Amino acid sequence: MTRQKDIDLLLVDDDHEFRSLMVSRFSRCGGFHVMDACSAMEALEAAQRREFDVAVFDLVMPGASGLELLEKFKAMHPECEVLLLTGQGTIETAVQAMKLGAYDFLTKPFPLKDLEGAVEKAFDHHMLRKENEQLKTLLKRRESSSEMIGDSAAMREVFRLIERAGPSDKAILIQGESGTGK
């Protein structure tokens, strides 16, 4: 899938060295807007200020676990795809993470290339879900506009203009002869 925009990425890990390595790697790759945090509290503060496409959380951090962060973060931004990283992974923890809304669960150590691939896949999934929602909204709008009657070329043009103007919050002037049903 070809990206139309850069990925807004949040990296959260209390290990300064590993976090710096990840930030450096993603920043060098290009195509990423990277923000990092060293704790769950810092990550939640960042989430209040801005939205992210993908987030990567360490599972074990002081103050709050990655699972606790995942739950709070997904409540704030359900559309963001979250990957969890851990050096102490169990199947039970992975299942719990998935139930809480994690996109993927990676066990350390792993090549950073694997993390890049997982972030790319998570972003693709994020964009597909977003596109799906937009298409559903468009379909509902079209279904609701079907209450209007008319199939002539002139009416199709009216429907097209309504569809273009609909998302706008600008005032629209409708002109025409008196008695024409403006």
JSON list of C-alpha atoms in Angstrom, two decimals:
[
{"chain": "A", "resi": 1, "resn": "MET", "atom": "CA", "xyz": [0.00, 0.00, 0.00]},
{"chain": "A", "resi": 2, "resn": "THR", "atom": "CA", "xyz": [1.41, 3.39, -0.98]},
{"chain": "A", "resi": 3, "resn": "ARG", "atom": "CA", "xyz": [1.30, 5.99, 1.77]},
{"chain": "A", "resi": 4, "resn": "GLN", "atom": "CA", "xyz": [-0.35, 9.33, 1.07]},
{"chain": "A", "resi": 5, "resn": "LYS", "atom": "CA", "xyz": [0.86, 10.87, 4.34]},
{"chain": "A", "resi": 6, "resn": "ASP", "atom": "CA", "xyz": [3.48, 10.49, 7.02]},
{"chain": "A", "resi": 7, "resn": "ILE", "atom": "CA", "xyz": [2.75, 8.23, 9.97]},
{"chain": "A", "resi": 8, "resn": "ASP", "atom": "CA", "xyz": [2.15, 10.03, 13.28]},
{"chain": "A", "resi": 9, "resn": "LEU", "atom": "CA", "xyz": [3.94, 7.66, 15.65]},
{"chain": "A", "resi": 10, "resn": "LEU", "atom": "CA", "xyz": [4.12, 7.63, 19.45]},
{"chain": "A", "resi": 11, "resn": "LEU", "atom": "CA", "xyz": [6.93, 5.56, 21.03]},
{"chain": "A", "resi": 12, "resn": "VAL", "atom": "CA", "xyz": [6.65, 4.83, 24.77]},
{"chain": "A", "resi": 13, "resn": "ASP", "atom": "CA", "xyz": [9.42, 2.98, 26.64]},
{"chain": "A", "resi": 14, "resn": "ASP", "atom": "CA", "xyz": [11.10, 3.68, 29.97]},
{"chain": "A", "resi": 15, "resn": "ASP", "atom": "CA", "xyz": [14.43, 2.35, 28.62]},
{"chain": "A", "resi": 16, "resn": "HIS", "atom": "CA", "xyz": [16.04, 5.60, 27.41]},
{"chain": "A", "resi": 17, "resn": "GLU", "atom": "CA", "xyz": [18.63, 3.84, 25.25]},
{"chain": "A", "resi": 18, "resn": "PHE", "atom": "CA", "xyz": [16.11, 1.63, 23.44]},
{"chain": "A", "resi": 19, "resn": "ARG", "atom": "CA", "xyz": [13.64, 4.52, 23.03]},
{"chain": "A", "resi": 20, "resn": "SER", "atom": "CA", "xyz": [16.37, 6.75, 21.55]},
{"chain": "A", "resi": 21, "resn": "LEU", "atom": "CA", "xyz": [17.36, 3.98, 19.17]},
{"chain": "A", "resi": 22, "resn": "MET", "atom": "CA", "xyz": [13.75, 3.59, 17.99]},
{"chain": "A", "resi": 23, "resn": "VAL", "atom": "CA", "xyz": [13.26, 7.36, 17.59]},
{"chain": "A", "resi": 24, "resn": "SER", "atom": "CA", "xyz": [16.51, 7.64, 15.64]},
{"chain": "A", "resi": 25, "resn": "ARG", "atom": "CA", "xyz": [15.64, 4.68, 13.40]},
{"chain": "A", "resi": 26, "resn": "PHE", "atom": "CA", "xyz": [12.13, 5.89, 12.54]},
{"chain": "A", "resi": 27, "resn": "SER", "atom": "CA", "xyz": [13.28, 9.50, 12.07]},
{"chain": "A", "resi": 28, "resn": "ARG", "atom": "CA", "xyz": [16.02, 8.37, 9.65]},
{"chain": "A", "resi": 29, "resn": "CYS", "atom": "CA", "xyz": [13.59, 6.21, 7.63]},
{"chain": "A", "resi": 30, "resn": "GLY", "atom": "CA", "xyz": [11.54, 9.20, 6.58]},
{"chain": "A", "resi": 31, "resn": "GLY", "atom": "CA", "xyz": [7.77, 9.16, 6.41]},
{"chain": "A", "resi": 32, "resn": "PHE", "atom": "CA", "xyz": [7.32, 9.33, 10.18]},
{"chain": "A", "resi": 33, "resn": "HIS", "atom": "CA", "xyz": [6.42, 12.12, 12.61]},
{"chain": "A", "resi": 34, "resn": "VAL", "atom": "CA", "xyz": [7.83, 10.62, 15.81]},
{"chain": "A", "resi": 35, "resn": "MET", "atom": "CA", "xyz": [7.04, 11.62, 19.37]},
{"chain": "A", "resi": 36, "resn": "ASP", "atom": "CA", "xyz": [8.43, 9.70, 22.33]},
{"chain": "A", "resi": 37, "resn": "ALA", "atom": "CA", "xyz": [7.52, 9.35, 25.99]},
{"chain": "A", "resi": 38, "resn": "CYS", "atom": "CA", "xyz": [9.26, 7.63, 28.90]},
{"chain": "A", "resi": 39, "resn": "SER", "atom": "CA", "xyz": [6.15, 6.81, 30.95]},
{"chain": "A", "resi": 40, "resn": "ALA", "atom": "CA", "xyz": [2.45, 6.07, 30.70]},
{"chain": "A", "resi": 41, "resn": "MET", "atom": "CA", "xyz": [1.66, 9.45, 32.26]},
{"chain": "A", "resi": 42, "resn": "GLU", "atom": "CA", "xyz": [3.76, 11.28, 29.66]},
{"chain": "A", "resi": 43, "resn": "ALA", "atom": "CA", "xyz": [2.13, 9.24, 26.86]},
{"chain": "A", "resi": 44, "resn": "LEU", "atom": "CA", "xyz": [-1.38, 10.12, 28.06]},
{"chain": "A", "resi": 45, "resn": "GLU", "atom": "CA", "xyz": [-0.43, 13.80, 28.23]},
{"chain": "A", "resi": 46, "resn": "ALA", "atom": "CA", "xyz": [0.82, 13.59, 24.63]},
{"chain": "A", "resi": 47, "resn": "ALA", "atom": "CA", "xyz": [-2.43, 11.88, 23.62]},
{"chain": "A", "resi": 48, "resn": "GLN", "atom": "CA", "xyz": [-4.41, 14.80, 25.04]},
{"chain": "A", "resi": 49, "resn": "ARG", "atom": "CA", "xyz": [-2.47, 17.24, 22.87]},
{"chain": "A", "resi": 50, "resn": "ARG", "atom": "CA", "xyz": [-2.52, 15.34, 19.59]},
{"chain": "A", "resi": 51, "resn": "GLU", "atom": "CA", "xyz": [-3.73, 12.26, 17.72]},
{"chain": "A", "resi": 52, "resn": "PHE", "atom": "CA", "xyz": [-1.52, 9.43, 16.52]},
{"chain": "A", "resi": 53, "resn": "ASP", "atom": "CA", "xyz": [-1.94, 6.87, 13.74]},
{"chain": "A", "resi": 54, "resn": "VAL", "atom": "CA", "xyz": [0.18, 4.23, 15.49]},
{"chain": "A", "resi": 55, "resn": "ALA", "atom": "CA", "xyz": [1.57, 3.91, 19.02]},
{"chain": "A", "resi": 56, "resn": "VAL", "atom": "CA", "xyz": [4.23, 1.52, 20.36]},
{"chain": "A", "resi": 57, "resn": "PHE", "atom": "CA", "xyz": [4.19, 0.81, 24.11]},
{"chain": "A", "resi": 58, "resn": "ASP", "atom": "CA", "xyz": [6.57, -1.16, 26.29]},
{"chain": "A", "resi": 59, "resn": "LEU", "atom": "CA", "xyz": [4.64, -3.59, 28.47]},
{"chain": "A", "resi": 60, "resn": "VAL", "atom": "CA", "xyz": [6.68, -3.16, 31.66]},
{"chain": "A", "resi": 61, "resn": "MET", "atom": "CA", "xyz": [7.13, 0.43, 32.85]},
{"chain": "A", "resi": 62, "resn": "PRO", "atom": "CA", "xyz": [7.18, 2.06, 36.27]},
{"chain": "A", "resi": 63, "resn": "GLY", "atom": "CA", "xyz": [3.94, 3.68, 37.39]},
{"chain": "A", "resi": 64, "resn": "ALA", "atom": "CA", "xyz": [1.59, 1.92, 35.00]},
{"chain": "A", "resi": 65, "resn": "SER", "atom": "CA", "xyz": [1.92, -1.16, 32.83]},
{"chain": "A", "resi": 66, "resn": "GLY", "atom": "CA", "xyz": [1.61, -1.10, 29.07]},
{"chain": "A", "resi": 67, "resn": "LEU", "atom": "CA", "xyz": [-1.76, -2.85, 29.44]},
{"chain": "A", "resi": 68, "resn": "GLU", "atom": "CA", "xyz": [-3.08, -0.10, 31.73]},
{"chain": "A", "resi": 69, "resn": "LEU", "atom": "CA", "xyz": [-1.77, 2.50, 29.31]},
{"chain": "A", "resi": 70, "resn": "LEU", "atom": "CA", "xyz": [-3.34, 0.62, 26.39]},
{"chain": "A", "resi": 71, "resn": "GLU", "atom": "CA", "xyz": [-6.75, 0.64, 28.05]},
{"chain": "A", "resi": 72, "resn": "LYS", "atom": "CA", "xyz": [-6.66, 4.37, 28.87]},
{"chain": "A", "resi": 73, "resn": "PHE", "atom": "CA", "xyz": [-5.13, 5.32, 25.53]},
{"chain": "A", "resi": 74, "resn": "LYS", "atom": "CA", "xyz": [-7.70, 3.34, 23.49]},
{"chain": "A", "resi": 75, "resn": "ALA", "atom": "CA", "xyz": [-10.49, 5.03, 25.49]},
{"chain": "A", "resi": 76, "resn": "MET", "atom": "CA", "xyz": [-9.12, 8.38, 24.30]},
{"chain": "A", "resi": 77, "resn": "HIS", "atom": "CA", "xyz": [-8.16, 7.34, 20.75]},
{"chain": "A", "resi": 78, "resn": "PRO", "atom": "CA", "xyz": [-9.94, 4.12, 19.70]},
{"chain": "A", "resi": 79, "resn": "GLU", "atom": "CA", "xyz": [-8.85, 4.59, 16.07]},
{"chain": "A", "resi": 80, "resn": "CYS", "atom": "CA", "xyz": [-5.11, 4.50, 16.87]},
{"chain": "A", "resi": 81, "resn": "GLU", "atom": "CA", "xyz": [-3.38, 1.16, 16.31]},
{"chain": "A", "resi": 82, "resn": "VAL", "atom": "CA", "xyz": [-1.23, 0.13, 19.29]},
{"chain": "A", "resi": 83, "resn": "LEU", "atom": "CA", "xyz": [1.68, -2.33, 19.30]},
{"chain": "A", "resi": 84, "resn": "LEU", "atom": "CA", "xyz": [2.97, -3.70, 22.61]},
{"chain": "A", "resi": 85, "resn": "LEU", "atom": "CA", "xyz": [6.61, -4.68, 23.17]},
{"chain": "A", "resi": 86, "resn": "THR", "atom": "CA", "xyz": [7.89, -6.86, 25.98]},
{"chain": "A", "resi": 87, "resn": "GLY", "atom": "CA", "xyz": [10.88, -8.86, 27.05]},
{"chain": "A", "resi": 88, "resn": "GLN", "atom": "CA", "xyz": [8.67, -11.05, 29.25]},
{"chain": "A", "resi": 89, "resn": "GLY", "atom": "CA", "xyz": [5.86, -12.12, 26.95]},
{"chain": "A", "resi": 90, "resn": "THR", "atom": "CA", "xyz": [3.34, -14.81, 27.80]},
{"chain": "A", "resi": 91, "resn": "ILE", "atom": "CA", "xyz": [0.45, -16.05, 25.72]},
{"chain": "A", "resi": 92, "resn": "GLU", "atom": "CA", "xyz": [-1.99, -14.89, 28.42]},
{"chain": "A", "resi": 93, "resn": "THR", "atom": "CA", "xyz": [-0.58, -11.36, 28.32]},
{"chain": "A", "resi": 94, "resn": "ALA", "atom": "CA", "xyz": [-0.71, -11.28, 24.52]},
{"chain": "A", "resi": 95, "resn": "VAL", "atom": "CA", "xyz": [-4.35, -12.44, 24.55]},
{"chain": "A", "resi": 96, "resn": "GLN", "atom": "CA", "xyz": [-5.23, -9.83, 27.18]},
{"chain": "A", "resi": 97, "resn": "ALA", "atom": "CA", "xyz": [-3.51, -7.13, 25.09]},
{"chain": "A", "resi": 98, "resn": "MET", "atom": "CA", "xyz": [-5.48, -8.13, 21.99]},
{"chain": "A", "resi": 99, "resn": "LYS", "atom": "CA", "xyz": [-8.74, -8.09, 23.96]},
{"chain": "A", "resi": 100, "resn": "LEU", "atom": "CA", "xyz": [-7.93, -4.56, 25.11]},
{"chain": "A", "resi": 101, "resn": "GLY", "atom": "CA", "xyz": [-7.45, -3.47, 21.49]},
{"chain": "A", "resi": 102, "resn": "ALA", "atom": "CA", "xyz": [-3.75, -3.96, 20.73]},
{"chain": "A", "resi": 103, "resn": "TYR", "atom": "CA", "xyz": [-2.96, -4.43, 17.05]},
{"chain": "A", "resi": 104, "resn": "ASP", "atom": "CA", "xyz": [0.14, -6.57, 17.65]},
{"chain": "A", "resi": 105, "resn": "PHE", "atom": "CA", "xyz": [2.36, -7.90, 20.43]},
{"chain": "A", "resi": 106, "resn": "LEU", "atom": "CA", "xyz": [6.13, -8.24, 19.84]},
{"chain": "A", "resi": 107, "resn": "THR", "atom": "CA", "xyz": [8.60, -10.00, 22.13]},
{"chain": "A", "resi": 108, "resn": "LYS", "atom": "CA", "xyz": [12.06, -8.48, 22.63]},
{"chain": "A", "resi": 109, "resn": "PRO", "atom": "CA", "xyz": [14.67, -8.89, 21.34]},
{"chain": "A", "resi": 110, "resn": "PHE", "atom": "CA", "xyz": [13.70, -8.42, 17.71]},
{"chain": "A", "resi": 111, "resn": "PRO", "atom": "CA", "xyz": [15.32, -6.78, 14.68]},
{"chain": "A", "resi": 112, "resn": "LEU", "atom": "CA", "xyz": [14.20, -3.15, 14.36]},
{"chain": "A", "resi": 113, "resn": "LYS", "atom": "CA", "xyz": [13.25, -3.98, 10.78]},
{"chain": "A", "resi": 114, "resn": "ASP", "atom": "CA", "xyz": [10.51, -6.24, 12.20]},
{"chain": "A", "resi": 115, "resn": "LEU", "atom": "CA", "xyz": [9.19, -3.34, 14.26]},
{"chain": "A", "resi": 116, "resn": "GLU", "atom": "CA", "xyz": [9.22, -1.08, 11.19]},
{"chain": "A", "resi": 117, "resn": "GLY", "atom": "CA", "xyz": [7.23, -3.69, 9.27]},
{"chain": "A", "resi": 118, "resn": "ALA", "atom": "CA", "xyz": [4.74, -4.06, 12.13]},
{"chain": "A", "resi": 119, "resn": "VAL", "atom": "CA", "xyz": [4.27, -0.28, 12.34]},
{"chain": "A", "resi": 120, "resn": "GLU", "atom": "CA", "xyz": [3.73, -0.08, 8.55]},
{"chain": "A", "resi": 121, "resn": "LYS", "atom": "CA", "xyz": [1.13, -2.88, 8.70]},
{"chain": "A", "resi": 122, "resn": "ALA", "atom": "CA", "xyz": [-0.60, -1.23, 11.66]},
{"chain": "A", "resi": 123, "resn": "PHE", "atom": "CA", "xyz": [-0.74, 2.05, 9.73]},
{"chain": "A", "resi": 124, "resn": "ASP", "atom": "CA", "xyz": [-2.17, 0.31, 6.65]},
{"chain": "A", "resi": 125, "resn": "HIS", "atom": "CA", "xyz": [-4.83, -1.24, 8.89]},
{"chain": "A", "resi": 126, "resn": "HIS", "atom": "CA", "xyz": [-5.53, 2.17, 10.46]},
{"chain": "A", "resi": 127, "resn": "MET", "atom": "CA", "xyz": [-5.99, 3.75, 7.02]},
{"chain": "A", "resi": 128, "resn": "LEU", "atom": "CA", "xyz": [-8.25, 0.91, 5.80]},
{"chain": "A", "resi": 129, "resn": "ARG", "atom": "CA", "xyz": [-10.50, 1.31, 8.84]},
{"chain": "A", "resi": 130, "resn": "LYS", "atom": "CA", "xyz": [-10.59, 5.07, 8.31]},
{"chain": "A", "resi": 131, "resn": "GLU", "atom": "CA", "xyz": [-11.45, 4.66, 4.62]},
{"chain": "A", "resi": 132, "resn": "ASN", "atom": "CA", "xyz": [-14.12, 2.10, 5.52]},
{"chain": "A", "resi": 133, "resn": "GLU", "atom": "CA", "xyz": [-15.76, 4.58, 7.92]},
{"chain": "A", "resi": 134, "resn": "GLN", "atom": "CA", "xyz": [-15.65, 7.34, 5.28]},
{"chain": "A", "resi": 135, "resn": "LEU", "atom": "CA", "xyz": [-17.27, 5.05, 2.70]},
{"chain": "A", "resi": 136, "resn": "LYS", "atom": "CA", "xyz": [-19.99, 4.01, 5.16]},
{"chain": "A", "resi": 137, "resn": "THR", "atom": "CA", "xyz": [-20.72, 7.68, 5.86]},
{"chain": "A", "resi": 138, "resn": "LEU", "atom": "CA", "xyz": [-20.87, 8.45, 2.14]},
{"chain": "A", "resi": 139, "resn": "LEU", "atom": "CA", "xyz": [-23.17, 5.49, 1.54]},
{"chain": "A", "resi": 140, "resn": "LYS", "atom": "CA", "xyz": [-25.52, 6.61, 4.33]},
{"chain": "A", "resi": 141, "resn": "ARG", "atom": "CA", "xyz": [-25.54, 10.12, 2.90]},
{"chain": "A", "resi": 142, "resn": "ARG", "atom": "CA", "xyz": [-26.42, 8.78, -0.54]},
{"chain": "A", "resi": 143, "resn": "GLU", "atom": "CA", "xyz": [-29.15, 6.56, 0.89]},
{"chain": "A", "resi": 144, "resn": "SER", "atom": "CA", "xyz": [-30.67, 9.49, 2.77]},
{"chain": "A", "resi": 145, "resn": "SER", "atom": "CA", "xyz": [-30.53, 11.69, -0.33]},
{"chain": "A", "resi": 146, "resn": "SER", "atom": "CA", "xyz": [-32.48, 9.02, -2.21]},
{"chain": "A", "resi": 147, "resn": "GLU", "atom": "CA", "xyz": [-35.60, 10.44, -0.52]},
{"chain": "A", "resi": 148, "resn": "MET", "atom": "CA", "xyz": [-35.38, 13.21, -3.10]},
{"chain": "A", "resi": 149, "resn": "ILE", "atom": "CA", "xyz": [-37.12, 12.34, -6.32]},
{"chain": "A", "resi": 150, "resn": "GLY", "atom": "CA", "xyz": [-35.66, 12.77, -9.77]},
{"chain": "A", "resi": 151, "resn": "ASP", "atom": "CA", "xyz": [-33.47, 10.96, -12.26]},
{"chain": "A", "resi": 152, "resn": "SER", "atom": "CA", "xyz": [-33.06, 13.53, -14.99]},
{"chain": "A", "resi": 153, "resn": "ALA", "atom": "CA", "xyz": [-29.67, 14.94, -15.92]},
{"chain": "A", "resi": 154, "resn": "ALA", "atom": "CA", "xyz": [-30.60, 18.22, -14.21]},
{"chain": "A", "resi": 155, "resn": "MET", "atom": "CA", "xyz": [-31.56, 16.44, -10.95]},
{"chain": "A", "resi": 156, "resn": "ARG", "atom": "CA", "xyz": [-28.40, 14.32, -11.02]},
{"chain": "A", "resi": 157, "resn": "GLU", "atom": "CA", "xyz": [-26.44, 17.58, -11.28]},
{"chain": "A", "resi": 158, "resn": "VAL", "atom": "CA", "xyz": [-28.39, 18.95, -8.29]},
{"chain": "A", "resi": 159, "resn": "PHE", "atom": "CA", "xyz": [-27.59, 15.78, -6.28]},
{"chain": "A", "resi": 160, "resn": "ARG", "atom": "CA", "xyz": [-23.91, 16.10, -7.25]},
{"chain": "A", "resi": 161, "resn": "LEU", "atom": "CA", "xyz": [-23.82, 19.74, -6.11]},
{"chain": "A", "resi": 162, "resn": "ILE", "atom": "CA", "xyz": [-25.54, 18.84, -2.83]},
{"chain": "A", "resi": 163, "resn": "GLU", "atom": "CA", "xyz": [-22.97, 16.11, -2.23]},
{"chain": "A", "resi": 164, "resn": "ARG", "atom": "CA", "xyz": [-20.10, 18.54, -2.87]},
{"chain": "A", "resi": 165, "resn": "ALA", "atom": "CA", "xyz": [-21.55, 21.28, -0.67]},
{"chain": "A", "resi": 166, "resn": "GLY", "atom": "CA", "xyz": [-22.80, 18.97, 2.11]},
{"chain": "A", "resi": 167, "resn": "PRO", "atom": "CA", "xyz": [-19.56, 18.64, 4.12]},
{"chain": "A", "resi": 168, "resn": "SER", "atom": "CA", "xyz": [-19.00, 22.41, 4.04]},
{"chain": "A", "resi": 169, "resn": "ASP", "atom": "CA", "xyz": [-20.20, 24.71, 6.81]},
{"chain": "A", "resi": 170, "resn": "LYS", "atom": "CA", "xyz": [-20.30, 27.69, 4.43]},
{"chain": "A", "resi": 171, "resn": "ALA", "atom": "CA", "xyz": [-23.54, 29.52, 3.62]},
{"chain": "A", "resi": 172, "resn": "ILE", "atom": "CA", "xyz": [-24.96, 28.60, 0.21]},
{"chain": "A", "resi": 173, "resn": "LEU", "atom": "CA", "xyz": [-27.16, 30.84, -1.96]},
{"chain": "A", "resi": 174, "resn": "ILE", "atom": "CA", "xyz": [-29.81, 29.03, -3.99]},
{"chain": "A", "resi": 175, "resn": "GLN", "atom": "CA", "xyz": [-31.31, 31.07, -6.84]},
{"chain": "A", "resi": 176, "resn": "GLY", "atom": "CA", "xyz": [-34.08, 30.40, -9.30]},
{"chain": "A", "resi": 177, "resn": "GLU", "atom": "CA", "xyz": [-37.45, 31.44, -10.64]},
{"chain": "A", "resi": 178, "resn": "SER", "atom": "CA", "xyz": [-40.25, 31.85, -8.16]},
{"chain": "A", "resi": 179, "resn": "GLY", "atom": "CA", "xyz": [-42.34, 28.67, -7.80]},
{"chain": "A", "resi": 180, "resn": "THR", "atom": "CA", "xyz": [-39.63, 26.25, -9.01]},
{"chain": "A", "resi": 181, "resn": "GLY", "atom": "CA", "xyz": [-39.18, 24.48, -5.66]},
{"chain": "A", "resi": 182, "resn": "LYS", "atom": "CA", "xyz": [-35.82, 25.79, -4.56]}
]
